[in-house]
Tab-separated table of C-alpha atoms in Angstrom:
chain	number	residue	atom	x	y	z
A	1	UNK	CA	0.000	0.000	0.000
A	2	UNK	CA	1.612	3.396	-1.346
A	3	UNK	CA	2.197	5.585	1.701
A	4	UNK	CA	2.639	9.440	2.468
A	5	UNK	CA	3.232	9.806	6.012
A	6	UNK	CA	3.743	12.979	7.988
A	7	UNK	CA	5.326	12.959	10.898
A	8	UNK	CA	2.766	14.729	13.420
A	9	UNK	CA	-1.182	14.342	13.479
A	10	UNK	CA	-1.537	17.381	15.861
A	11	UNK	CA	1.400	20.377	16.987
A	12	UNK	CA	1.052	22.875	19.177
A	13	UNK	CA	3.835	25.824	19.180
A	14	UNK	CA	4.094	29.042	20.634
A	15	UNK	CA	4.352	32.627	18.570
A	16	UNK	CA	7.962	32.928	17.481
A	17	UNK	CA	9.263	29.319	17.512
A	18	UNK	CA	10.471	27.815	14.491
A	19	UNK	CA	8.225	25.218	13.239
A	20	UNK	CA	9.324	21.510	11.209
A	21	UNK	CA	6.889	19.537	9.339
A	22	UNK	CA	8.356	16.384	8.281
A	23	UNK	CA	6.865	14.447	5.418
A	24	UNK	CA	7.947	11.043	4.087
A	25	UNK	CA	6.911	9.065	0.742
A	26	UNK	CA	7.781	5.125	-0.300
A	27	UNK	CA	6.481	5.629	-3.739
A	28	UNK	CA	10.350	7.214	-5.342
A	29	UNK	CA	8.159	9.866	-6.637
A	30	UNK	CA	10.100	12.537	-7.908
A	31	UNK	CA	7.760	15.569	-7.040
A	32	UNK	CA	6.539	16.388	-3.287
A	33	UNK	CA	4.731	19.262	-2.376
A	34	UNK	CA	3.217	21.278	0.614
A	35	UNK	CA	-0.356	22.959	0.895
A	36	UNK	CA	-2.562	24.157	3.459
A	37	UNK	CA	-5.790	23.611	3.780
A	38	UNK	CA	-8.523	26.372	5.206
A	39	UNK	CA	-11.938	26.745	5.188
A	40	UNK	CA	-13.510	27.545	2.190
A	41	UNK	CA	-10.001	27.891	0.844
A	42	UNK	CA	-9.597	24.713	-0.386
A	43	UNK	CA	-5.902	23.465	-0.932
A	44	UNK	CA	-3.223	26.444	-1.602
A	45	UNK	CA	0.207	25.334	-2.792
A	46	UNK	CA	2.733	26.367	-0.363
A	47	UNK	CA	6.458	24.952	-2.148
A	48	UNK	CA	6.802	21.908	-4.213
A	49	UNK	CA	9.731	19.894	-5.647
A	50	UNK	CA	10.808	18.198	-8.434
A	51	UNK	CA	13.877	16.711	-7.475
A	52	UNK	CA	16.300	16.594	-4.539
A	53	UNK	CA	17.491	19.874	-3.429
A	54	UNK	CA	15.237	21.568	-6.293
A	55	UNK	CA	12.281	23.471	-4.868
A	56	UNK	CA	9.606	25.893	-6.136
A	57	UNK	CA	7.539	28.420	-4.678
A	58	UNK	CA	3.900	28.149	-4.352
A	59	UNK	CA	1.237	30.565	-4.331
A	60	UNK	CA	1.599	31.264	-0.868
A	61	UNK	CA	5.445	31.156	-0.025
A	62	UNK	CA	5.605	33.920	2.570
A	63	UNK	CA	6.561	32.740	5.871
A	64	UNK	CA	7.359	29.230	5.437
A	65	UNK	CA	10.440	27.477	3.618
A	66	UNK	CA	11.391	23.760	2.241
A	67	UNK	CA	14.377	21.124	2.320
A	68	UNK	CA	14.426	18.256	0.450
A	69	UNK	CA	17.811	16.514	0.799
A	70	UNK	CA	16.749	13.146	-0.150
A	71	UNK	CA	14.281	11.932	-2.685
A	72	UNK	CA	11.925	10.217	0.206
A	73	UNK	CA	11.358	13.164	2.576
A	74	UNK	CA	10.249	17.069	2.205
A	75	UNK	CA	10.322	19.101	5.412
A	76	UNK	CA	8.167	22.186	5.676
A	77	UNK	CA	9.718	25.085	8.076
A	78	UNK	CA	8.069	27.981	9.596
A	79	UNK	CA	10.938	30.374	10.807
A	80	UNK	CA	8.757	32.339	13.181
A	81	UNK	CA	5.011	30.783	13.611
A	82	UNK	CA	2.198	33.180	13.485
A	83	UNK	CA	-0.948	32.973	14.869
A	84	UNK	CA	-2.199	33.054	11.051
A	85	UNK	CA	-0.307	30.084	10.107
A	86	UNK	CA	-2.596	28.038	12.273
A	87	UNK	CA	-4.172	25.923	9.840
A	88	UNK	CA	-3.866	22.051	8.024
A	89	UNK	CA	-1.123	20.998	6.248
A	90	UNK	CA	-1.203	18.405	3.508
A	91	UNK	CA	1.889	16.828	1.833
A	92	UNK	CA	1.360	14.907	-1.205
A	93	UNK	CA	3.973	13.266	-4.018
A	94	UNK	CA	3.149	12.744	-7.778
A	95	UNK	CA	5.295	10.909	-10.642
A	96	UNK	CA	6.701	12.923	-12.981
A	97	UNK	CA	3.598	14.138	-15.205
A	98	UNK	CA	5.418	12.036	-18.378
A	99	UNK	CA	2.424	11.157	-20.503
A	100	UNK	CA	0.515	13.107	-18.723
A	101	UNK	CA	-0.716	15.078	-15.245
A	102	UNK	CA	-0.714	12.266	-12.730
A	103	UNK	CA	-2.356	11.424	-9.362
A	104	UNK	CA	-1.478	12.975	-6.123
A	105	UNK	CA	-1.187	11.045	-3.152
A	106	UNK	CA	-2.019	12.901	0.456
A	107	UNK	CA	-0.720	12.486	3.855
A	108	UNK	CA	-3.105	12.389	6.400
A	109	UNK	CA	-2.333	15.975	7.148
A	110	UNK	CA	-0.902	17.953	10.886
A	111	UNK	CA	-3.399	20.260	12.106
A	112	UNK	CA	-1.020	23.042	13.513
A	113	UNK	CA	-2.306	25.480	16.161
A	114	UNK	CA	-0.119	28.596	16.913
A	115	UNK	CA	-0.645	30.460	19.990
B	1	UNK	CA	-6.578	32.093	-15.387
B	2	UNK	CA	-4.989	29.735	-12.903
B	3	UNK	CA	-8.204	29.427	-11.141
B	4	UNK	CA	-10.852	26.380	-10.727
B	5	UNK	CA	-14.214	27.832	-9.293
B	6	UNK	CA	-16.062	25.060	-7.432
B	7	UNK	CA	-19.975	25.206	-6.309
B	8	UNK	CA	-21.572	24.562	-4.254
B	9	UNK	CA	-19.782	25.007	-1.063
B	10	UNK	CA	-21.676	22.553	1.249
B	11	UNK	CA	-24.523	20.524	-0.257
B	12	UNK	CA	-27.070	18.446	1.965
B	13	UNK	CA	-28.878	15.471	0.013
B	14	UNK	CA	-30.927	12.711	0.649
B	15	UNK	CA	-29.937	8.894	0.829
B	16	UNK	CA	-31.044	7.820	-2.188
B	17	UNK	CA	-30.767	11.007	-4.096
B	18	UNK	CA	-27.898	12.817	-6.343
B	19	UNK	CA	-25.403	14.654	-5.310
B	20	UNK	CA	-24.188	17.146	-8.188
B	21	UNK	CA	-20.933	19.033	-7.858
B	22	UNK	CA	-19.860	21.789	-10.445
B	23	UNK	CA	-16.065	23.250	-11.365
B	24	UNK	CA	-15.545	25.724	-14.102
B	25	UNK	CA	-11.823	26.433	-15.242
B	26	UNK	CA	-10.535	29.231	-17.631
B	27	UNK	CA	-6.921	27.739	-18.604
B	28	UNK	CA	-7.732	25.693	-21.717
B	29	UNK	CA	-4.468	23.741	-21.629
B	30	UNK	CA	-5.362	21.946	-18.401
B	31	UNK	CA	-5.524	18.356	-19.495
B	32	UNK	CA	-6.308	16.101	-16.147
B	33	UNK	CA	-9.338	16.814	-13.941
B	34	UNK	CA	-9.519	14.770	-11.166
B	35	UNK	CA	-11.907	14.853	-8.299
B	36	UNK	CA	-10.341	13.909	-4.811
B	37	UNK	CA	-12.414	13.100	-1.696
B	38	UNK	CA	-11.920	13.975	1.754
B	39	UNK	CA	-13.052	11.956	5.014
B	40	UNK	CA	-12.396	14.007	8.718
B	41	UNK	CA	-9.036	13.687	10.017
B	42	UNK	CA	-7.993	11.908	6.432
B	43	UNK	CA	-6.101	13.365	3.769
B	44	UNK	CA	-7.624	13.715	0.354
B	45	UNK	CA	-7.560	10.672	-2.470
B	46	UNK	CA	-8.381	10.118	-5.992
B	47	UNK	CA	-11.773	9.279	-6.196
B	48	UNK	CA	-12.418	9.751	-9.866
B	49	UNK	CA	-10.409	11.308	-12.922
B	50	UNK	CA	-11.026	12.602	-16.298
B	51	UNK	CA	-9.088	13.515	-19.521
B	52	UNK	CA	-10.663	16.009	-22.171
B	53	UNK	CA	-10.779	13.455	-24.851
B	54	UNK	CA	-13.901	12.404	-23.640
B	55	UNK	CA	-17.403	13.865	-22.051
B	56	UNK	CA	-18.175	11.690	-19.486
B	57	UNK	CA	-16.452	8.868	-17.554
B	58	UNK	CA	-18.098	6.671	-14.547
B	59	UNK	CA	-17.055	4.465	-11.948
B	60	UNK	CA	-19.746	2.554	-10.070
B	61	UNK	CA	-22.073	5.464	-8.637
B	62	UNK	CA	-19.698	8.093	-9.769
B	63	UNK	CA	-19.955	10.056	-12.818
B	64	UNK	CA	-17.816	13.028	-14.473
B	65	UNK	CA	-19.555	14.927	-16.814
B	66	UNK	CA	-17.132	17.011	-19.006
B	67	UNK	CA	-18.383	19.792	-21.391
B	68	UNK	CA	-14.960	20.946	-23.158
B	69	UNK	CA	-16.304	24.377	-24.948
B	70	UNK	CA	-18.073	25.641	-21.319
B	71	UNK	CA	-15.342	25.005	-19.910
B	72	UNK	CA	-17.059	23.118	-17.003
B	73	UNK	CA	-17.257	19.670	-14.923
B	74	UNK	CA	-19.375	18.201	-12.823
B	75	UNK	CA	-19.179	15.359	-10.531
B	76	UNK	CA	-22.558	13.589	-10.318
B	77	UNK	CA	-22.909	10.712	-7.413
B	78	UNK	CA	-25.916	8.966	-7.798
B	79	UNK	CA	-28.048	6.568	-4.816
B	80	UNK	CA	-25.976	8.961	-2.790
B	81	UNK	CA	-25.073	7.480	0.861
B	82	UNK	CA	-24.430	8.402	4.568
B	83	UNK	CA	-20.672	6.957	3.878
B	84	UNK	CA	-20.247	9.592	1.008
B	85	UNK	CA	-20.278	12.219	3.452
B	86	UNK	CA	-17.051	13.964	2.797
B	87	UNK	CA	-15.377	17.214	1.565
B	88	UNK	CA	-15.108	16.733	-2.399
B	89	UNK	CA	-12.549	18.695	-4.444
B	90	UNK	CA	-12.362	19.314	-7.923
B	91	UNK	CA	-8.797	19.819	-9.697
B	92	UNK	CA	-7.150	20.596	-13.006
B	93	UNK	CA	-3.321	19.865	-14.102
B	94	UNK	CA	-1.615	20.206	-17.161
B	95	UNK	CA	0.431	17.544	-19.100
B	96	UNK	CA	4.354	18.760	-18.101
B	97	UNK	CA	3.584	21.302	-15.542
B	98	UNK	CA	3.897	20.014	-11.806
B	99	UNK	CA	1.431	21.864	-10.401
B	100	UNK	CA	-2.651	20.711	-9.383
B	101	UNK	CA	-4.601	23.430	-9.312
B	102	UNK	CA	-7.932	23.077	-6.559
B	103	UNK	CA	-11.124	23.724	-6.328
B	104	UNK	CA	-12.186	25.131	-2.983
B	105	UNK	CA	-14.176	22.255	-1.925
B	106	UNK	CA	-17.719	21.151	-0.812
B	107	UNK	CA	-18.973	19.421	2.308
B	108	UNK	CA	-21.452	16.755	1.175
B	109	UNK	CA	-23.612	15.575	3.711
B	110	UNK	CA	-26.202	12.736	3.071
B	111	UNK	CA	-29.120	12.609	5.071
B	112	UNK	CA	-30.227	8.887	6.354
């Protein structure tokens, strides 16, 4: 069974800290990205990456930043966690889109409350 | 131009009855349209997925309906259930580009 797993279901943090998100795939999919997910919102793409140590910006960048050293794991960072970065985040990994746009495959998502 | 508008935003439907979901896009090289479902506390999966070569596709009570020159899609669920209660999302991609573009969503609730 293909997995996405991220490392915490729930976080807490205070104003200020610096925030990881760790997100693992066994699929060797080349792309991984990082949205959040509000209410009527839907899913906004923070980063994403194509390969290891490549990574894009999303539509909504500001605030956060990505590593990817290996092909297997993305890691989300918020340097200084704001109260309006409490939210859901979803990782997900593709294929490459070859032959065409491919399926995305979720983690079950770390609901992230800043206070 | 990036943009996939999805309606309604929360729908409430019968058991029995059909659900109907609507997504318009403006970005005519978007070539994948997939519809991903959402369960509480789950992250979202592929429920269904269409390609514009063709105007409808279904899987068991599932059905895309694709109308290329509106521009629009629709997600039709038919005998609709209590277990189909979920957020639904409607999505658009492009063949080379990396990116899956979202709908904002809609809470389905079916009524027993």
């Amino acid at each position: 069974d293909v997995k996405v797993t991220q490392s915490s279901r729930y976080l807490v943090k205070r104003t200020g800290e610096k925030v990881f998100l760790e997100c693992v795939q066994d699929m060797d999919h080349e792309n991984m990205f990082w949205y959040r997910q509000d209410p009527g919102l839907g899913l906004r793409l923070i980063y994403f990456s194509y390969d290891v140590k490549m990574k894009e910006k999303g539509d909504i960048p500001e605030g956060y930043s990505v590593s990817r050293e290996k092909k297997e794991r993305f890691s989300l960072i918020l340097e200084s966690a704001s109260t309006n970065q409490t939210s859901m985040y979803l990782c997900a990994s593709s294929s490459q889109p070859g032959q065409g746009a491919t399926e995305a495959f979720f983690g079950q998502g770390t609901r992230l409350t800043v206070v | 131009q990036q943009q996939v508008k999805q309606s309604p935003q929360s729908l409430i439907v019968q058991k029995g009855g059909i659900s109907i979901i609507n997504c318009a896009y403006e970005n005519t090289a978007f070539d994948y349209f997939p519809w991903y479902q959402q369960f509480p506390g789950k992250g979202p999966a592929l429920l269904i997925a269409i390609r514009p070569d063709v105007s409808e596709k279904k899987e068991g009570r599932f059905t895309i309906s694709f109308n290329k020159s509106a521009k629009q899609f629709s997600l039709h669920i038919m005998d609709s259930q209590p277990g189909d209660s979920a957020t639904y999302f409607c999505a658009a991609s492009m063949t080379g580009g990396f990116k899956t573009i979202f709908g904002a969503g809609t809470r389905l609730f079916v009524k027993a």
